[in-house]
Amino acid sequence: MRPDPPDGVTEEILQGGGVNQVVRRGHTVRRPAGPWTPAVHALLRHLADRGFTGAPRAHGLDERGREILDFVPGQVAHGPAVPYARNDAVLRAVAVLLRDYHDATIGFAPPRDATWYFPPREPAEVVCHGDVAPYNCVFRDGLPVAFIDFDTAHPGPRLWDVAYAAYRFAPLTAPGHGETVPVCEQARRLRLFCDAYGLAATGRAALTDAVGERLRGLARMIRDKAAAGDAAFAAHLAAGHPELYLADAAHVARHAPVLREAVR
């Protein structure tokens, strides 16, 4: 805990925050704002209006210029091997939550001058969350109830979000990258995810390619931001994250026939 200089209210630094420092103040969370914050807050207001409960509500900016969001009670799955984030029930529930989120974004009209963290991608079927992973899910009673950290939200195809979420939750990682999941089990879990989401046949056929493209793009982004002087991404670069993502992309490409057959 530490005092907040402007008004003496205590703030608790929350676990995680790999890029930003996130604090809790009472029933709210305070996070650094960016050029994308107005578009993200407009999206969160749209989700609230649509009755989607799996995202925090936005409440503008505080006296320091930080965004104010609802604190969503529950547990966040930090770390590579959180048991409750890896069972079949969680896999299905995350896929359903992602589908509900995507469907709730349909009809959203971004501000005319909207800026996004990631550039929009075509076809802009929905507004992608951009980083659906255990560390951005809030769990209660062992099941996911909400997504958090919408900084990377951007218009794009459903598949772009599905590919990354499936990568994180199957997980589609190479041997030695935190968890050892046999390819046959990765394939089985990938099928469960696709079925629970209701992914169309065209998306299933393109899924492994989308995972590879997403991971290569992530590795490139880390290198670019580190080269531009971003300290957080420089730490990711020093930790070897780009090489890990590229190795996972190669793993998915190597086993693409098995994975594609599983989700047909």
mmCIF file of C-alpha atoms in Angstrom:
data_model
loop_
_atom_site.group_PDB
_atom_site.id
_atom_site.type_symbol
_atom_site.label_atom_id
_atom_site.label_comp_id
_atom_site.label_asym_id
_atom_site.label_seq_id
_atom_site.Cartn_x
_atom_site.Cartn_y
_atom_site.Cartn_z
ATOM 1 C CA MET A 1 0.000 0.000 0.000
ATOM 2 C CA ARG A 2 1.118 3.572 -0.595
ATOM 3 C CA PRO A 3 -0.454 6.995 -0.054
ATOM 4 C CA ASP A 4 -1.832 8.867 -3.037
ATOM 5 C CA PRO A 5 -0.275 12.343 -2.780
ATOM 6 C CA PRO A 6 -3.198 14.410 -4.144
ATOM 7 C CA ASP A 7 -5.735 13.417 -1.493
ATOM 8 C CA GLY A 8 -4.082 10.946 0.865
ATOM 9 C CA VAL A 9 -6.249 8.024 -0.256
ATOM 10 C CA THR A 10 -4.342 4.771 -0.177
ATOM 11 C CA GLU A 11 -3.783 2.801 -3.355
ATOM 12 C CA GLU A 12 -2.856 -0.834 -3.755
ATOM 13 C CA ILE A 13 -0.524 -1.809 -6.588
ATOM 14 C CA LEU A 14 -2.147 -4.754 -8.321
ATOM 15 C CA GLN A 15 -0.262 -7.844 -9.468
ATOM 16 C CA GLY A 16 0.536 -8.056 -13.164
ATOM 17 C CA GLY A 17 0.794 -4.846 -15.120
ATOM 18 C CA GLY A 18 3.511 -6.088 -17.455
ATOM 19 C CA VAL A 19 3.421 -2.820 -19.405
ATOM 20 C CA ASN A 20 1.527 -0.427 -17.117
ATOM 21 C CA GLN A 21 1.358 0.046 -13.356
ATOM 22 C CA VAL A 22 -2.223 -0.602 -12.281
ATOM 23 C CA VAL A 23 -3.548 0.364 -8.846
ATOM 24 C CA ARG A 24 -6.763 -0.191 -6.943
ATOM 25 C CA ARG A 25 -8.420 2.682 -5.097
ATOM 26 C CA GLY A 26 -11.558 1.554 -3.303
ATOM 27 C CA HIS A 27 -13.973 0.086 -5.834
ATOM 28 C CA THR A 28 -12.041 1.461 -8.803
ATOM 29 C CA VAL A 29 -8.872 0.733 -10.754
ATOM 30 C CA ARG A 30 -6.571 3.475 -12.021
ATOM 31 C CA ARG A 31 -4.413 2.892 -15.104
ATOM 32 C CA PRO A 32 -2.277 5.128 -17.335
ATOM 33 C CA ALA A 33 -4.324 6.599 -20.175
ATOM 34 C CA GLY A 34 -3.164 6.750 -23.783
ATOM 35 C CA PRO A 35 -4.313 8.131 -27.125
ATOM 36 C CA TRP A 36 -6.560 5.064 -27.458
ATOM 37 C CA THR A 37 -8.380 5.638 -24.141
ATOM 38 C CA PRO A 38 -11.305 7.711 -25.543
ATOM 39 C CA ALA A 39 -12.095 4.974 -28.084
ATOM 40 C CA VAL A 40 -11.784 2.242 -25.445
ATOM 41 C CA HIS A 41 -14.055 4.114 -23.026
ATOM 42 C CA ALA A 42 -16.614 4.605 -25.794
ATOM 43 C CA LEU A 43 -16.449 0.843 -26.407
ATOM 44 C CA LEU A 44 -16.914 0.059 -22.701
ATOM 45 C CA ARG A 45 -19.932 2.378 -22.560
ATOM 46 C CA HIS A 46 -21.379 0.592 -25.589
ATOM 47 C CA LEU A 47 -20.875 -2.787 -23.900
ATOM 48 C CA ALA A 48 -22.626 -1.524 -20.758
ATOM 49 C CA ASP A 49 -25.526 -0.255 -22.842
ATOM 50 C CA ARG A 50 -25.775 -3.661 -24.504
ATOM 51 C CA GLY A 51 -25.960 -5.371 -21.114
ATOM 52 C CA PHE A 52 -22.618 -7.160 -21.462
ATOM 53 C CA THR A 53 -21.333 -7.758 -17.925
ATOM 54 C CA GLY A 54 -17.965 -9.288 -18.802
ATOM 55 C CA ALA A 55 -16.038 -6.003 -18.893
ATOM 56 C CA PRO A 56 -15.378 -3.166 -16.425
ATOM 57 C CA ARG A 57 -17.251 0.114 -16.662
ATOM 58 C CA ALA A 58 -15.294 3.271 -17.485
ATOM 59 C CA HIS A 59 -15.574 6.482 -15.422
ATOM 60 C CA GLY A 60 -13.359 8.977 -17.211
ATOM 61 C CA LEU A 61 -10.008 10.236 -15.896
ATOM 62 C CA ASP A 62 -8.799 11.091 -12.401
ATOM 63 C CA GLU A 63 -6.816 14.083 -11.129
ATOM 64 C CA ARG A 64 -3.587 12.529 -12.473
ATOM 65 C CA GLY A 65 -4.993 11.874 -15.919
ATOM 66 C CA ARG A 66 -5.297 8.137 -15.290
ATOM 67 C CA GLU A 67 -8.333 6.262 -16.532
ATOM 68 C CA ILE A 68 -10.853 5.165 -13.899
ATOM 69 C CA LEU A 69 -12.449 1.744 -14.266
ATOM 70 C CA ASP A 70 -14.568 -0.478 -12.062
ATOM 71 C CA PHE A 71 -12.602 -2.949 -9.982
ATOM 72 C CA VAL A 72 -13.870 -6.392 -11.032
ATOM 73 C CA PRO A 73 -13.683 -8.702 -7.991
ATOM 74 C CA GLY A 74 -12.178 -12.153 -8.448
ATOM 75 C CA GLN A 75 -8.840 -13.767 -9.233
ATOM 76 C CA VAL A 76 -6.624 -13.106 -12.248
ATOM 77 C CA ALA A 77 -4.561 -16.022 -13.535
ATOM 78 C CA HIS A 78 -1.029 -14.636 -13.365
ATOM 79 C CA GLY A 79 1.816 -17.017 -14.136
ATOM 80 C CA PRO A 80 2.142 -19.791 -16.725
ATOM 81 C CA ALA A 81 0.551 -22.656 -14.820
ATOM 82 C CA VAL A 82 -2.528 -21.661 -12.819
ATOM 83 C CA PRO A 83 -4.509 -24.906 -12.376
ATOM 84 C CA TYR A 84 -7.981 -23.377 -12.505
ATOM 85 C CA ALA A 85 -7.240 -21.724 -15.858
ATOM 86 C CA ARG A 86 -6.524 -24.984 -17.662
ATOM 87 C CA ASN A 87 -9.503 -27.313 -17.340
ATOM 88 C CA ASP A 88 -12.046 -27.999 -20.076
ATOM 89 C CA ALA A 89 -14.828 -26.079 -18.340
ATOM 90 C CA VAL A 90 -12.671 -22.937 -18.312
ATOM 91 C CA LEU A 91 -11.724 -23.421 -21.955
ATOM 92 C CA ARG A 92 -15.369 -23.606 -22.993
ATOM 93 C CA ALA A 93 -16.380 -20.720 -20.742
ATOM 94 C CA VAL A 94 -13.655 -18.421 -22.115
ATOM 95 C CA ALA A 95 -14.733 -19.217 -25.672
ATOM 96 C CA VAL A 96 -18.378 -18.460 -24.831
ATOM 97 C CA LEU A 97 -17.399 -15.226 -23.059
ATOM 98 C CA LEU A 98 -15.325 -14.179 -26.069
ATOM 99 C CA ARG A 99 -18.221 -14.936 -28.439
ATOM 100 C CA ASP A 100 -20.614 -12.942 -26.241
ATOM 101 C CA TYR A 101 -18.152 -10.056 -26.135
ATOM 102 C CA HIS A 102 -17.688 -10.058 -29.906
ATOM 103 C CA ASP A 103 -21.436 -10.178 -30.508
ATOM 104 C CA ALA A 104 -21.941 -7.274 -28.072
ATOM 105 C CA THR A 105 -19.506 -5.084 -30.051
ATOM 106 C CA ILE A 106 -21.562 -5.359 -33.246
ATOM 107 C CA GLY A 107 -23.125 -1.996 -33.975
ATOM 108 C CA PHE A 108 -20.508 -0.045 -32.048
ATOM 109 C CA ALA A 109 -19.764 3.276 -33.743
ATOM 110 C CA PRO A 110 -16.254 4.451 -32.777
ATOM 111 C CA PRO A 111 -15.636 8.173 -32.278
ATOM 112 C CA ARG A 112 -14.922 9.862 -35.586
ATOM 113 C CA ASP A 113 -11.328 10.603 -34.554
ATOM 114 C CA ALA A 114 -10.778 7.229 -32.840
ATOM 115 C CA THR A 115 -7.193 6.151 -32.216
ATOM 116 C CA TRP A 116 -6.469 2.488 -31.441
ATOM 117 C CA TYR A 117 -3.423 0.846 -29.860
ATOM 118 C CA PHE A 118 -3.318 -1.603 -32.765
ATOM 119 C CA PRO A 119 -4.404 -0.504 -36.247
ATOM 120 C CA PRO A 120 -7.818 -1.765 -37.356
ATOM 121 C CA ARG A 121 -7.777 -4.903 -39.475
ATOM 122 C CA GLU A 122 -10.117 -5.898 -42.269
ATOM 123 C CA PRO A 123 -12.677 -7.309 -42.286
ATOM 124 C CA ALA A 124 -13.691 -5.284 -39.229
ATOM 125 C CA GLU A 125 -16.414 -7.704 -38.147
ATOM 126 C CA VAL A 126 -16.177 -6.889 -34.428
ATOM 127 C CA VAL A 127 -13.984 -4.977 -31.999
ATOM 128 C CA CYS A 128 -11.222 -7.362 -30.967
ATOM 129 C CA HIS A 129 -10.042 -7.293 -27.361
ATOM 130 C CA GLY A 130 -6.508 -7.826 -28.648
ATOM 131 C CA ASP A 131 -5.049 -9.685 -25.652
ATOM 132 C CA VAL A 132 -7.394 -12.392 -24.384
ATOM 133 C CA ALA A 133 -5.227 -14.492 -22.083
ATOM 134 C CA PRO A 134 -5.413 -15.903 -18.531
ATOM 135 C CA TYR A 135 -3.728 -12.771 -17.171
ATOM 136 C CA ASN A 136 -6.527 -10.618 -18.615
ATOM 137 C CA CYS A 137 -9.401 -12.767 -17.334
ATOM 138 C CA VAL A 138 -11.102 -12.425 -13.969
ATOM 139 C CA PHE A 139 -12.180 -15.750 -12.446
ATOM 140 C CA ARG A 140 -14.751 -16.498 -9.770
ATOM 141 C CA ASP A 141 -15.369 -19.987 -8.430
ATOM 142 C CA GLY A 142 -12.865 -21.248 -10.984
ATOM 143 C CA LEU A 143 -14.619 -19.862 -14.068
ATOM 144 C CA PRO A 144 -13.969 -16.712 -16.141
ATOM 145 C CA VAL A 145 -16.494 -13.915 -15.654
ATOM 146 C CA ALA A 146 -14.861 -10.896 -17.287
ATOM 147 C CA PHE A 147 -12.067 -9.623 -19.486
ATOM 148 C CA ILE A 148 -9.919 -6.704 -18.341
ATOM 149 C CA ASP A 149 -7.243 -4.464 -19.904
ATOM 150 C CA PHE A 150 -8.930 -3.292 -23.092
ATOM 151 C CA ASP A 151 -6.013 -1.042 -24.143
ATOM 152 C CA THR A 152 -5.304 -3.222 -27.182
ATOM 153 C CA ALA A 153 -8.917 -3.277 -28.411
ATOM 154 C CA HIS A 154 -9.297 -2.526 -32.122
ATOM 155 C CA PRO A 155 -11.709 -3.297 -34.973
ATOM 156 C CA GLY A 156 -10.897 -6.532 -36.745
ATOM 157 C CA PRO A 157 -12.038 -10.020 -37.737
ATOM 158 C CA ARG A 158 -13.312 -12.440 -35.114
ATOM 159 C CA LEU A 159 -10.572 -14.871 -36.091
ATOM 160 C CA TRP A 160 -7.809 -12.461 -35.042
ATOM 161 C CA ASP A 161 -9.010 -12.566 -31.423
ATOM 162 C CA VAL A 162 -9.959 -16.255 -31.493
ATOM 163 C CA ALA A 163 -6.491 -17.215 -32.738
ATOM 164 C CA TYR A 164 -4.670 -15.478 -29.890
ATOM 165 C CA ALA A 165 -7.108 -16.630 -27.206
ATOM 166 C CA ALA A 166 -6.803 -20.220 -28.417
ATOM 167 C CA TYR A 167 -3.017 -19.906 -28.421
ATOM 168 C CA ARG A 168 -3.077 -18.758 -24.801
ATOM 169 C CA PHE A 169 -5.690 -21.160 -23.455
ATOM 170 C CA ALA A 170 -5.059 -24.438 -25.349
ATOM 171 C CA PRO A 171 -2.145 -23.535 -25.013
ATOM 172 C CA LEU A 172 -0.452 -23.908 -28.413
ATOM 173 C CA THR A 173 3.082 -23.620 -27.080
ATOM 174 C CA ALA A 174 6.256 -25.455 -28.050
ATOM 175 C CA PRO A 175 7.758 -27.973 -25.610
ATOM 176 C CA GLY A 176 9.624 -26.311 -22.773
ATOM 177 C CA HIS A 177 7.702 -23.032 -22.905
ATOM 178 C CA GLY A 178 6.243 -23.141 -19.423
ATOM 179 C CA GLU A 179 3.806 -25.986 -19.903
ATOM 180 C CA THR A 180 4.178 -29.408 -21.473
ATOM 181 C CA VAL A 181 0.972 -30.220 -23.337
ATOM 182 C CA PRO A 182 1.221 -32.956 -25.982
ATOM 183 C CA VAL A 183 0.182 -31.931 -29.481
ATOM 184 C CA CYS A 184 -2.729 -34.390 -29.408
ATOM 185 C CA GLU A 185 -4.026 -32.646 -26.277
ATOM 186 C CA GLN A 186 -3.490 -29.227 -27.816
ATOM 187 C CA ALA A 187 -5.530 -30.378 -30.809
ATOM 188 C CA ARG A 188 -8.330 -31.710 -28.604
ATOM 189 C CA ARG A 189 -8.505 -28.506 -26.587
ATOM 190 C CA LEU A 190 -8.395 -26.392 -29.730
ATOM 191 C CA ARG A 191 -11.469 -28.257 -31.003
ATOM 192 C CA LEU A 192 -13.278 -27.635 -27.711
ATOM 193 C CA PHE A 193 -12.510 -23.928 -27.952
ATOM 194 C CA CYS A 194 -13.688 -23.635 -31.556
ATOM 195 C CA ASP A 195 -16.878 -25.575 -30.851
ATOM 196 C CA ALA A 196 -17.744 -23.506 -27.770
ATOM 197 C CA TYR A 197 -17.115 -20.253 -29.637
ATOM 198 C CA GLY A 198 -19.067 -21.460 -32.657
ATOM 199 C CA LEU A 199 -16.262 -20.666 -35.089
ATOM 200 C CA ALA A 200 -17.323 -21.011 -38.725
ATOM 201 C CA ALA A 201 -15.689 -23.507 -41.073
ATOM 202 C CA THR A 202 -13.778 -20.786 -42.915
ATOM 203 C CA GLY A 203 -12.287 -19.569 -39.636
ATOM 204 C CA ARG A 204 -11.296 -23.083 -38.605
ATOM 205 C CA ALA A 205 -9.488 -23.642 -41.885
ATOM 206 C CA ALA A 206 -7.518 -20.404 -41.436
ATOM 207 C CA LEU A 207 -6.942 -20.696 -37.681
ATOM 208 C CA THR A 208 -3.383 -22.044 -37.576
ATOM 209 C CA ASP A 209 -2.214 -19.478 -40.133
ATOM 210 C CA ALA A 210 -3.828 -16.722 -38.046
ATOM 211 C CA VAL A 211 -2.055 -17.932 -34.895
ATOM 212 C CA GLY A 212 1.296 -17.814 -36.679
ATOM 213 C CA GLU A 213 0.645 -14.368 -38.117
ATOM 214 C CA ARG A 214 -0.452 -13.077 -34.722
ATOM 215 C CA LEU A 215 2.663 -14.393 -32.959
ATOM 216 C CA ARG A 216 5.066 -13.109 -35.588
ATOM 217 C CA GLY A 217 3.386 -9.717 -35.379
ATOM 218 C CA LEU A 218 3.734 -9.737 -31.596
ATOM 219 C CA ALA A 219 7.447 -10.502 -31.823
ATOM 220 C CA ARG A 220 7.882 -7.680 -34.327
ATOM 221 C CA MET A 221 5.949 -5.230 -32.137
ATOM 222 C CA ILE A 222 8.126 -5.978 -29.102
ATOM 223 C CA ARG A 223 11.275 -5.336 -31.099
ATOM 224 C CA ASP A 224 9.913 -2.136 -32.644
ATOM 225 C CA LYS A 225 8.723 -0.674 -29.345
ATOM 226 C CA ALA A 226 11.971 -1.620 -27.604
ATOM 227 C CA ALA A 227 13.936 0.080 -30.403
ATOM 228 C CA ALA A 228 11.760 3.181 -29.936
ATOM 229 C CA GLY A 229 12.826 3.374 -26.279
ATOM 230 C CA ASP A 230 9.847 1.786 -24.501
ATOM 231 C CA ALA A 231 11.304 0.440 -21.250
ATOM 232 C CA ALA A 232 8.606 -2.188 -20.661
ATOM 233 C CA PHE A 233 9.055 -3.695 -24.099
ATOM 234 C CA ALA A 234 12.829 -3.445 -23.784
ATOM 235 C CA ALA A 235 12.466 -5.712 -20.737
ATOM 236 C CA HIS A 236 10.356 -8.138 -22.794
ATOM 237 C CA LEU A 237 13.020 -8.099 -25.485
ATOM 238 C CA ALA A 238 15.790 -8.748 -22.969
ATOM 239 C CA ALA A 239 13.771 -11.649 -21.536
ATOM 240 C CA GLY A 240 13.661 -13.302 -24.963
ATOM 241 C CA HIS A 241 9.918 -12.983 -25.557
ATOM 242 C CA PRO A 242 10.202 -12.462 -29.346
ATOM 243 C CA GLU A 243 12.180 -15.681 -29.720
ATOM 244 C CA LEU A 244 9.616 -17.537 -27.619
ATOM 245 C CA TYR A 245 6.716 -16.305 -29.786
ATOM 246 C CA LEU A 246 8.560 -17.162 -32.987
ATOM 247 C CA ALA A 247 9.325 -20.661 -31.674
ATOM 248 C CA ASP A 248 5.649 -21.123 -30.809
ATOM 249 C CA ALA A 249 4.651 -19.917 -34.282
ATOM 250 C CA ALA A 250 7.006 -22.490 -35.793
ATOM 251 C CA HIS A 251 5.529 -25.161 -33.513
ATOM 252 C CA VAL A 252 2.001 -24.370 -34.711
ATOM 253 C CA ALA A 253 3.103 -24.378 -38.355
ATOM 254 C CA ARG A 254 4.916 -27.700 -37.903
ATOM 255 C CA HIS A 255 1.820 -29.351 -36.450
ATOM 256 C CA ALA A 256 -0.750 -27.479 -38.545
ATOM 257 C CA PRO A 257 -2.069 -30.629 -40.325
ATOM 258 C CA VAL A 258 -2.942 -32.259 -36.991
ATOM 259 C CA LEU A 259 -4.467 -29.086 -35.582
ATOM 260 C CA ARG A 260 -6.488 -28.360 -38.719
ATOM 261 C CA GLU A 261 -7.836 -31.894 -38.839
ATOM 262 C CA ALA A 262 -8.911 -31.649 -35.199
ATOM 263 C CA VAL A 263 -11.037 -28.526 -35.697
ATOM 264 C CA ARG A 264 -12.690 -29.457 -39.004
#
